[in-house]
Amino acid sequence: QVNLVESGGGLVQAGDSLRLSCAASGRTSSIHDMAWFRQAPGQERDFVAVISYSGSNTHYAGFSGRFTISRDNAKNTLYLQMNSLKPEDTARYYCAASDYYSLSDQSNGYRFWGQGTQVTVSS
C-alpha cells in the first residue's frame, strides 16, 4: 500500500505563487508515475500534470503552462509549482501515483490517491 499526503495549499491572491507537495510513504518502491489532478466544486476531476519516475518525461494539461511538476525520489516527494495563479485555479488538488509507466492523463490510470489540499485564489 502507498499513502500520499498533500500539503501547501491555502488562500492566495491572483498573481501569487504556491508550491504544493505530496509526501509518499509505505511501499514507495512500487511507485512509477506521479501526477496532480484538481477538482473544483461541482466539476469533474481534471488532469493537471504527470511525471515519470526518472523525471525525464512530463505531460501537462493545456491550462498548465504556469505550472511545473517535479519530484525528489530520495525524499519520496512530488511537487507542483504554480505561478501567476488565477481565480479559475481554485480547486482541491490531488496527488496520484501509479505502479507502471504510462504518463496517463486519466484518473483511472492511477491506483493511489491522496486526500487533497485546497487552493483558493481570490481576485
PDB file of N, CA and C in Angstrom, residues 3-94:
ATOM      1  N   ASN A   3       0.730   5.419   0.689  1.00  0.00           N
ATOM      2  CA  ASN A   3      -0.022   6.529   1.256  1.00  0.00           C
ATOM      3  C   ASN A   3       0.528   7.837   0.708  1.00  0.00           C
ATOM      4  N   LEU A   4      -0.371   8.727   0.322  1.00  0.00           N
ATOM      5  CA  LEU A   4       0.006  10.013  -0.234  1.00  0.00           C
ATOM      6  C   LEU A   4      -0.635  11.122   0.580  1.00  0.00           C
ATOM      7  N   VAL A   5       0.164  12.100   0.971  1.00  0.00           N
ATOM      8  CA  VAL A   5      -0.338  13.220   1.770  1.00  0.00           C
ATOM      9  C   VAL A   5       0.107  14.528   1.132  1.00  0.00           C
ATOM     10  N   GLU A   6      -0.886  15.310   0.704  1.00  0.00           N
ATOM     11  CA  GLU A   6      -0.606  16.601   0.090  1.00  0.00           C
ATOM     12  C   GLU A   6      -0.523  17.699   1.139  1.00  0.00           C
ATOM     13  N   SER A   7       0.225  18.755   0.792  1.00  0.00           N
ATOM     14  CA  SER A   7       0.310  19.936   1.643  1.00  0.00           C
ATOM     15  C   SER A   7       0.676  21.125   0.780  1.00  0.00           C
ATOM     16  N   GLY A   8       0.568  22.312   1.361  1.00  0.00           N
ATOM     17  CA  GLY A   8       0.986  23.517   0.656  1.00  0.00           C
ATOM     18  C   GLY A   8      -0.131  24.372   0.096  1.00  0.00           C
ATOM     19  N   GLY A   9      -1.358  23.880   0.187  1.00  0.00           N
ATOM     20  CA  GLY A   9      -2.476  24.679  -0.309  1.00  0.00           C
ATOM     21  C   GLY A   9      -2.768  25.843   0.621  1.00  0.00           C
ATOM     22  N   GLY A  10      -3.683  26.703   0.188  1.00  0.00           N
ATOM     23  CA  GLY A  10      -4.057  27.839   1.012  1.00  0.00           C
ATOM     24  C   GLY A  10      -4.839  28.865   0.237  1.00  0.00           C
ATOM     25  N   LEU A  11      -5.066  29.997   0.875  1.00  0.00           N
ATOM     26  CA  LEU A  11      -5.766  31.122   0.267  1.00  0.00           C
ATOM     27  C   LEU A  11      -4.744  32.148  -0.187  1.00  0.00           C
ATOM     28  N   VAL A  12      -4.737  32.445  -1.476  1.00  0.00           N
ATOM     29  CA  VAL A  12      -3.795  33.409  -2.033  1.00  0.00           C
ATOM     30  C   VAL A  12      -4.545  34.374  -2.938  1.00  0.00           C
ATOM     31  N   GLN A  13      -3.847  35.425  -3.345  1.00  0.00           N
ATOM     32  CA  GLN A  13      -4.433  36.390  -4.267  1.00  0.00           C
ATOM     33  C   GLN A  13      -4.007  36.083  -5.692  1.00  0.00           C
ATOM     34  N   ALA A  14      -4.794  36.551  -6.625  1.00  0.00           N
ATOM     35  CA  ALA A  14      -4.453  36.369  -8.030  1.00  0.00           C
ATOM     36  C   ALA A  14      -3.052  36.934  -8.291  1.00  0.00           C
ATOM     37  N   GLY A  15      -2.257  36.177  -9.052  1.00  0.00           N
ATOM     38  CA  GLY A  15      -0.893  36.572  -9.352  1.00  0.00           C
ATOM     39  C   GLY A  15       0.149  35.973  -8.429  1.00  0.00           C
ATOM     40  N   ASP A  16      -0.304  35.440  -7.293  1.00  0.00           N
ATOM     41  CA  ASP A  16       0.620  34.818  -6.342  1.00  0.00           C
ATOM     42  C   ASP A  16       1.080  33.449  -6.837  1.00  0.00           C
ATOM     43  N   SER A  17       2.045  32.900  -6.116  1.00  0.00           N
ATOM     44  CA  SER A  17       2.558  31.566  -6.408  1.00  0.00           C
ATOM     45  C   SER A  17       2.352  30.659  -5.197  1.00  0.00           C
ATOM     46  N   LEU A  18       2.268  29.366  -5.467  1.00  0.00           N
ATOM     47  CA  LEU A  18       2.194  28.351  -4.426  1.00  0.00           C
ATOM     48  C   LEU A  18       2.985  27.143  -4.889  1.00  0.00           C
ATOM     49  N   ARG A  19       3.554  26.427  -3.932  1.00  0.00           N
ATOM     50  CA  ARG A  19       4.175  25.145  -4.239  1.00  0.00           C
ATOM     51  C   ARG A  19       3.491  24.069  -3.405  1.00  0.00           C
ATOM     52  N   LEU A  20       2.865  23.154  -4.092  1.00  0.00           N
ATOM     53  CA  LEU A  20       2.239  22.018  -3.433  1.00  0.00           C
ATOM     54  C   LEU A  20       3.243  20.886  -3.304  1.00  0.00           C
ATOM     55  N   SER A  21       3.096  20.131  -2.229  1.00  0.00           N
ATOM     56  CA  SER A  21       3.940  18.956  -2.019  1.00  0.00           C
ATOM     57  C   SER A  21       3.062  17.742  -1.782  1.00  0.00           C
ATOM     58  N   CYS A  22       3.596  16.587  -2.118  1.00  0.00           N
ATOM     59  CA  CYS A  22       2.903  15.323  -1.874  1.00  0.00           C
ATOM     60  C   CYS A  22       3.935  14.332  -1.366  1.00  0.00           C
ATOM     61  N   ALA A  23       3.799  13.950  -0.110  1.00  0.00           N
ATOM     62  CA  ALA A  23       4.731  13.018   0.504  1.00  0.00           C
ATOM     63  C   ALA A  23       4.176  11.600   0.414  1.00  0.00           C
ATOM     64  N   ALA A  24       4.986  10.703  -0.108  1.00  0.00           N
ATOM     65  CA  ALA A  24       4.588   9.308  -0.245  1.00  0.00           C
ATOM     66  C   ALA A  24       5.236   8.479   0.858  1.00  0.00           C
ATOM     67  N   SER A  25       4.499   7.494   1.335  1.00  0.00           N
ATOM     68  CA  SER A  25       5.024   6.567   2.333  1.00  0.00           C
ATOM     69  C   SER A  25       4.442   5.182   2.063  1.00  0.00           C
ATOM     70  N   GLY A  26       4.986   4.199   2.757  1.00  0.00           N
ATOM     71  CA  GLY A  26       4.547   2.833   2.521  1.00  0.00           C
ATOM     72  C   GLY A  26       5.433   2.167   1.495  1.00  0.00           C
ATOM     73  N   ARG A  27       4.832   1.444   0.560  1.00  0.00           N
ATOM     74  CA  ARG A  27       5.579   0.721  -0.464  1.00  0.00           C
ATOM     75  C   ARG A  27       5.967   1.656  -1.602  1.00  0.00           C
ATOM     76  N   THR A  28       6.802   2.622  -1.277  1.00  0.00           N
ATOM     77  CA  THR A  28       7.182   3.632  -2.266  1.00  0.00           C
ATOM     78  C   THR A  28       7.995   3.049  -3.408  1.00  0.00           C
ATOM     79  N   SER A  29       8.600   1.899  -3.201  1.00  0.00           N
ATOM     80  CA  SER A  29       9.372   1.272  -4.276  1.00  0.00           C
ATOM     81  C   SER A  29       8.485   0.840  -5.441  1.00  0.00           C
ATOM     82  N   SER A  30       7.180   0.761  -5.218  1.00  0.00           N
ATOM     83  CA  SER A  30       6.266   0.354  -6.287  1.00  0.00           C
ATOM     84  C   SER A  30       5.788   1.531  -7.133  1.00  0.00           C
ATOM     85  N   ILE A  31       6.113   2.751  -6.727  1.00  0.00           N
ATOM     86  CA  ILE A  31       5.623   3.933  -7.445  1.00  0.00           C
ATOM     87  C   ILE A  31       6.407   4.168  -8.728  1.00  0.00           C
ATOM     88  N   HIS A  32       5.682   4.431  -9.800  1.00  0.00           N
ATOM     89  CA  HIS A  32       6.348   4.851 -11.039  1.00  0.00           C
ATOM     90  C   HIS A  32       5.911   6.281 -11.360  1.00  0.00           C
ATOM     91  N   ASP A  33       4.869   6.452 -12.156  1.00  0.00           N
ATOM     92  CA  ASP A  33       4.409   7.805 -12.479  1.00  0.00           C
ATOM     93  C   ASP A  33       3.732   8.430 -11.260  1.00  0.00           C
ATOM     94  N   MET A  34       3.862   9.766 -11.174  1.00  0.00           N
ATOM     95  CA  MET A  34       3.101  10.530 -10.181  1.00  0.00           C
ATOM     96  C   MET A  34       2.469  11.727 -10.876  1.00  0.00           C
ATOM     97  N   ALA A  35       1.298  12.104 -10.402  1.00  0.00           N
ATOM     98  CA  ALA A  35       0.546  13.129 -11.119  1.00  0.00           C
ATOM     99  C   ALA A  35      -0.215  14.031 -10.147  1.00  0.00           C
ATOM    100  N   TRP A  36      -0.642  15.150 -10.673  1.00  0.00           N
ATOM    101  CA  TRP A  36      -1.548  16.055  -9.985  1.00  0.00           C
ATOM    102  C   TRP A  36      -2.843  16.159 -10.780  1.00  0.00           C
ATOM    103  N   PHE A  37      -3.940  16.122 -10.052  1.00  0.00           N
ATOM    104  CA  PHE A  37      -5.263  16.390 -10.593  1.00  0.00           C
ATOM    105  C   PHE A  37      -5.887  17.490  -9.737  1.00  0.00           C
ATOM    106  N   ARG A  38      -6.946  18.097 -10.242  1.00  0.00           N
ATOM    107  CA  ARG A  38      -7.659  19.079  -9.435  1.00  0.00           C
ATOM    108  C   ARG A  38      -9.155  18.963  -9.683  1.00  0.00           C
ATOM    109  N   GLN A  39      -9.910  19.364  -8.678  1.00  0.00           N
ATOM    110  CA  GLN A  39     -11.361  19.284  -8.776  1.00  0.00           C
ATOM    111  C   GLN A  39     -11.985  20.509  -8.128  1.00  0.00           C
ATOM    112  N   ALA A  40     -12.692  21.281  -8.937  1.00  0.00           N
ATOM    113  CA  ALA A  40     -13.421  22.438  -8.436  1.00  0.00           C
ATOM    114  C   ALA A  40     -14.820  21.992  -8.007  1.00  0.00           C
ATOM    115  N   PRO A  41     -15.463  22.744  -7.127  1.00  0.00           N
ATOM    116  CA  PRO A  41     -16.807  22.364  -6.676  1.00  0.00           C
ATOM    117  C   PRO A  41     -17.772  22.178  -7.843  1.00  0.00           C
ATOM    118  N   GLY A  42     -18.455  21.053  -7.848  1.00  0.00           N
ATOM    119  CA  GLY A  42     -19.423  20.778  -8.894  1.00  0.00           C
ATOM    120  C   GLY A  42     -18.832  20.373 -10.226  1.00  0.00           C
ATOM    121  N   GLN A  43     -17.522  20.223 -10.265  1.00  0.00           N
ATOM    122  CA  GLN A  43     -16.842  19.877 -11.518  1.00  0.00           C
ATOM    123  C   GLN A  43     -16.216  18.492 -11.422  1.00  0.00           C
ATOM    124  N   GLU A  44     -15.857  17.953 -12.577  1.00  0.00           N
ATOM    125  CA  GLU A  44     -15.147  16.682 -12.603  1.00  0.00           C
ATOM    126  C   GLU A  44     -13.691  16.896 -12.204  1.00  0.00           C
ATOM    127  N   ARG A  45     -13.048  15.808 -11.843  1.00  0.00           N
ATOM    128  CA  ARG A  45     -11.631  15.878 -11.508  1.00  0.00           C
ATOM    129  C   ARG A  45     -10.837  15.989 -12.804  1.00  0.00           C
ATOM    130  N   ASP A  46     -10.006  17.011 -12.899  1.00  0.00           N
ATOM    131  CA  ASP A  46      -9.234  17.289 -14.113  1.00  0.00           C
ATOM    132  C   ASP A  46      -7.756  16.984 -13.920  1.00  0.00           C
ATOM    133  N   PHE A  47      -7.157  16.478 -14.966  1.00  0.00           N
ATOM    134  CA  PHE A  47      -5.722  16.234 -15.001  1.00  0.00           C
ATOM    135  C   PHE A  47      -4.973  17.554 -15.036  1.00  0.00           C
ATOM    136  N   VAL A  48      -3.870  17.627 -14.296  1.00  0.00           N
ATOM    137  CA  VAL A  48      -3.015  18.820 -14.302  1.00  0.00           C
ATOM    138  C   VAL A  48      -1.667  18.502 -14.943  1.00  0.00           C
ATOM    139  N   ALA A  49      -0.966  17.520 -14.389  1.00  0.00           N
ATOM    140  CA  ALA A  49       0.367  17.181 -14.891  1.00  0.00           C
ATOM    141  C   ALA A  49       0.784  15.821 -14.359  1.00  0.00           C
ATOM    142  N   VAL A  50       1.715  15.193 -15.074  1.00  0.00           N
ATOM    143  CA  VAL A  50       2.261  13.896 -14.660  1.00  0.00           C
ATOM    144  C   VAL A  50       3.753  13.886 -14.926  1.00  0.00           C
ATOM    145  N   ILE A  51       4.477  13.105 -14.125  1.00  0.00           N
ATOM    146  CA  ILE A  51       5.922  12.987 -14.268  1.00  0.00           C
ATOM    147  C   ILE A  51       6.314  11.529 -14.094  1.00  0.00           C
ATOM    148  N   SER A  52       7.259  11.086 -14.915  1.00  0.00           N
ATOM    149  CA  SER A  52       7.737   9.717 -14.813  1.00  0.00           C
ATOM    150  C   SER A  52       8.670   9.558 -13.622  1.00  0.00           C
ATOM    151  N   TYR A  53       9.033   8.319 -13.328  1.00  0.00           N
ATOM    152  CA  TYR A  53       9.870   8.063 -12.160  1.00  0.00           C
ATOM    153  C   TYR A  53      11.201   8.825 -12.228  1.00  0.00           C
ATOM    154  N   SER A  54      11.818   8.824 -13.385  1.00  0.00           N
ATOM    155  CA  SER A  54      13.118   9.479 -13.514  1.00  0.00           C
ATOM    156  C   SER A  54      13.002  10.996 -13.565  1.00  0.00           C
ATOM    157  N   GLY A  55      11.807  11.470 -13.858  1.00  0.00           N
ATOM    158  CA  GLY A  55      11.610  12.906 -14.009  1.00  0.00           C
ATOM    159  C   GLY A  55      11.913  13.415 -15.403  1.00  0.00           C
ATOM    160  N   SER A  56      12.378  12.543 -16.273  1.00  0.00           N
ATOM    161  CA  SER A  56      12.771  12.976 -17.607  1.00  0.00           C
ATOM    162  C   SER A  56      11.582  13.138 -18.548  1.00  0.00           C
ATOM    163  N   ASN A  57      10.455  12.577 -18.187  1.00  0.00           N
ATOM    164  CA  ASN A  57       9.255  12.692 -19.013  1.00  0.00           C
ATOM    165  C   ASN A  57       8.123  13.318 -18.213  1.00  0.00           C
ATOM    166  N   THR A  58       7.524  14.346 -18.794  1.00  0.00           N
ATOM    167  CA  THR A  58       6.387  15.016 -18.174  1.00  0.00           C
ATOM    168  C   THR A  58       5.313  15.270 -19.226  1.00  0.00           C
ATOM    169  N   HIS A  59       4.107  15.481 -18.744  1.00  0.00           N
ATOM    170  CA  HIS A  59       2.991  15.805 -19.636  1.00  0.00           C
ATOM    171  C   HIS A  59       2.066  16.731 -18.854  1.00  0.00           C
ATOM    172  N   TYR A  60       1.640  17.801 -19.504  1.00  0.00           N
ATOM    173  CA  TYR A  60       0.815  18.804 -18.844  1.00  0.00           C
ATOM    174  C   TYR A  60      -0.522  18.962 -19.564  1.00  0.00           C
ATOM    175  N   ALA A  61      -1.526  19.337 -18.788  1.00  0.00           N
ATOM    176  CA  ALA A  61      -2.794  19.744 -19.389  1.00  0.00           C
ATOM    177  C   ALA A  61      -2.594  21.091 -20.079  1.00  0.00           C
ATOM    178  N   GLY A  62      -3.511  21.415 -20.976  1.00  0.00           N
ATOM    179  CA  GLY A  62      -3.366  22.632 -21.764  1.00  0.00           C
ATOM    180  C   GLY A  62      -3.308  23.910 -20.948  1.00  0.00           C
ATOM    181  N   PHE A  63      -3.972  23.905 -19.798  1.00  0.00           N
ATOM    182  CA  PHE A  63      -4.028  25.110 -18.981  1.00  0.00           C
ATOM    183  C   PHE A  63      -2.838  25.222 -18.037  1.00  0.00           C
ATOM    184  N   SER A  64      -1.945  24.244 -18.044  1.00  0.00           N
ATOM    185  CA  SER A  64      -0.900  24.151 -17.029  1.00  0.00           C
ATOM    186  C   SER A  64       0.401  24.857 -17.404  1.00  0.00           C
ATOM    187  N   GLY A  65       0.343  25.796 -18.308  1.00  0.00           N
ATOM    188  CA  GLY A  65       1.562  26.472 -18.729  1.00  0.00           C
ATOM    189  C   GLY A  65       2.252  27.238 -17.627  1.00  0.00           C
ATOM    190  N   ARG A  66       1.496  27.563 -16.570  1.00  0.00           N
ATOM    191  CA  ARG A  66       2.068  28.310 -15.449  1.00  0.00           C
ATOM    192  C   ARG A  66       2.538  27.379 -14.332  1.00  0.00           C
ATOM    193  N   PHE A  67       2.381  26.092 -14.546  1.00  0.00           N
ATOM    194  CA  PHE A  67       2.702  25.096 -13.523  1.00  0.00           C
ATOM    195  C   PHE A  67       3.920  24.278 -13.925  1.00  0.00           C
ATOM    196  N   THR A  68       4.664  23.810 -12.906  1.00  0.00           N
ATOM    197  CA  THR A  68       5.795  22.920 -13.133  1.00  0.00           C
ATOM    198  C   THR A  68       5.733  21.765 -12.141  1.00  0.00           C
ATOM    199  N   ILE A  69       5.751  20.565 -12.678  1.00  0.00           N
ATOM    200  CA  ILE A  69       5.752  19.370 -11.835  1.00  0.00           C
ATOM    201  C   ILE A  69       7.185  18.870 -11.682  1.00  0.00           C
ATOM    202  N   SER A  70       7.513  18.401 -10.492  1.00  0.00           N
ATOM    203  CA  SER A  70       8.835  17.836 -10.248  1.00  0.00           C
ATOM    204  C   SER A  70       8.724  16.820  -9.116  1.00  0.00           C
ATOM    205  N   ARG A  71       9.783  16.056  -8.928  1.00  0.00           N
ATOM    206  CA  ARG A  71       9.775  15.073  -7.856  1.00  0.00           C
ATOM    207  C   ARG A  71      11.178  14.870  -7.326  1.00  0.00           C
ATOM    208  N   ASP A  72      11.259  14.474  -6.075  1.00  0.00           N
ATOM    209  CA  ASP A  72      12.522  14.141  -5.423  1.00  0.00           C
ATOM    210  C   ASP A  72      12.354  12.723  -4.879  1.00  0.00           C
ATOM    211  N   ASN A  73      12.876  11.759  -5.605  1.00  0.00           N
ATOM    212  CA  ASN A  73      12.668  10.364  -5.214  1.00  0.00           C
ATOM    213  C   ASN A  73      13.384  10.021  -3.912  1.00  0.00           C
ATOM    214  N   ALA A  74      14.463  10.706  -3.624  1.00  0.00           N
ATOM    215  CA  ALA A  74      15.171  10.452  -2.362  1.00  0.00           C
ATOM    216  C   ALA A  74      14.304  10.830  -1.169  1.00  0.00           C
ATOM    217  N   LYS A  75      13.434  11.811  -1.378  1.00  0.00           N
ATOM    218  CA  LYS A  75      12.523  12.252  -0.323  1.00  0.00           C
ATOM    219  C   LYS A  75      11.118  11.703  -0.504  1.00  0.00           C
ATOM    220  N   ASN A  76      10.918  10.912  -1.558  1.00  0.00           N
ATOM    221  CA  ASN A  76       9.590  10.375  -1.852  1.00  0.00           C
ATOM    222  C   ASN A  76       8.539  11.475  -1.902  1.00  0.00           C
ATOM    223  N   THR A  77       8.889  12.556  -2.563  1.00  0.00           N
ATOM    224  CA  THR A  77       8.013  13.726  -2.582  1.00  0.00           C
ATOM    225  C   THR A  77       7.808  14.239  -4.000  1.00  0.00           C
ATOM    226  N   LEU A  78       6.569  14.566  -4.288  1.00  0.00           N
ATOM    227  CA  LEU A  78       6.156  15.165  -5.553  1.00  0.00           C
ATOM    228  C   LEU A  78       5.815  16.630  -5.300  1.00  0.00           C
ATOM    229  N   TYR A  79       6.113  17.477  -6.273  1.00  0.00           N
ATOM    230  CA  TYR A  79       5.853  18.904  -6.131  1.00  0.00           C
ATOM    231  C   TYR A  79       5.045  19.430  -7.323  1.00  0.00           C
ATOM    232  N   LEU A  80       4.347  20.527  -7.073  1.00  0.00           N
ATOM    233  CA  LEU A  80       3.716  21.282  -8.143  1.00  0.00           C
ATOM    234  C   LEU A  80       3.924  22.761  -7.856  1.00  0.00           C
ATOM    235  N   GLN A  81       4.766  23.393  -8.640  1.00  0.00           N
ATOM    236  CA  GLN A  81       4.975  24.835  -8.539  1.00  0.00           C
ATOM    237  C   GLN A  81       3.940  25.531  -9.407  1.00  0.00           C
ATOM    238  N   MET A  82       3.163  26.396  -8.802  1.00  0.00           N
ATOM    239  CA  MET A  82       2.104  27.101  -9.511  1.00  0.00           C
ATOM    240  C   MET A  82       2.373  28.595  -9.437  1.00  0.00           C
ATOM    241  N   ASN A  83       2.531  29.208 -10.577  1.00  0.00           N
ATOM    242  CA  ASN A  83       2.826  30.639 -10.657  1.00  0.00           C
ATOM    243  C   ASN A  83       1.670  31.398 -11.299  1.00  0.00           C
ATOM    244  N   SER A  84       1.639  32.702 -11.048  1.00  0.00           N
ATOM    245  CA  SER A  84       0.623  33.582 -11.645  1.00  0.00           C
ATOM    246  C   SER A  84      -0.771  32.987 -11.491  1.00  0.00           C
ATOM    247  N   LEU A  85      -1.106  32.621 -10.285  1.00  0.00           N
ATOM    248  CA  LEU A  85      -2.382  31.949 -10.040  1.00  0.00           C
ATOM    249  C   LEU A  85      -3.563  32.836 -10.387  1.00  0.00           C
ATOM    250  N   LYS A  86      -4.615  32.198 -10.865  1.00  0.00           N
ATOM    251  CA  LYS A  86      -5.842  32.870 -11.265  1.00  0.00           C
ATOM    252  C   LYS A  86      -7.017  32.324 -10.446  1.00  0.00           C
ATOM    253  N   PRO A  87      -8.073  33.091 -10.323  1.00  0.00           N
ATOM    254  CA  PRO A  87      -9.245  32.577  -9.585  1.00  0.00           C
ATOM    255  C   PRO A  87      -9.751  31.243 -10.123  1.00  0.00           C
ATOM    256  N   GLU A  88      -9.633  31.035 -11.422  1.00  0.00           N
ATOM    257  CA  GLU A  88     -10.096  29.764 -12.007  1.00  0.00           C
ATOM    258  C   GLU A  88      -9.217  28.584 -11.635  1.00  0.00           C
ATOM    259  N   ASP A  89      -8.087  28.829 -10.970  1.00  0.00           N
ATOM    260  CA  ASP A  89      -7.258  27.731 -10.458  1.00  0.00           C
ATOM    261  C   ASP A  89      -7.775  27.228  -9.112  1.00  0.00           C
ATOM    262  N   THR A  90      -8.786  27.893  -8.573  1.00  0.00           N
ATOM    263  CA  THR A  90      -9.351  27.460  -7.305  1.00  0.00           C
ATOM    264  C   THR A  90      -9.930  26.056  -7.435  1.00  0.00           C
ATOM    265  N   ALA A  91      -9.448  25.162  -6.589  1.00  0.00           N
ATOM    266  CA  ALA A  91      -9.855  23.754  -6.642  1.00  0.00           C
ATOM    267  C   ALA A  91      -9.170  23.001  -5.509  1.00  0.00           C
ATOM    268  N   ARG A  92      -9.591  21.771  -5.335  1.00  0.00           N
ATOM    269  CA  ARG A  92      -8.862  20.867  -4.449  1.00  0.00           C
ATOM    270  C   ARG A  92      -7.891  20.093  -5.329  1.00  0.00           C
ATOM    271  N   TYR A  93      -6.633  20.105  -4.951  1.00  0.00           N
ATOM    272  CA  TYR A  93      -5.579  19.484  -5.745  1.00  0.00           C
ATOM    273  C   TYR A  93      -5.203  18.141  -5.132  1.00  0.00           C
ATOM    274  N   TYR A  94      -5.202  17.125  -5.977  1.00  0.00           N
ATOM    275  CA  TYR A  94      -4.941  15.760  -5.543  1.00  0.00           C
ATOM    276  C   TYR A  94      -3.664  15.218  -6.160  1.00  0.00           C
TER     277      TYR A  94
END
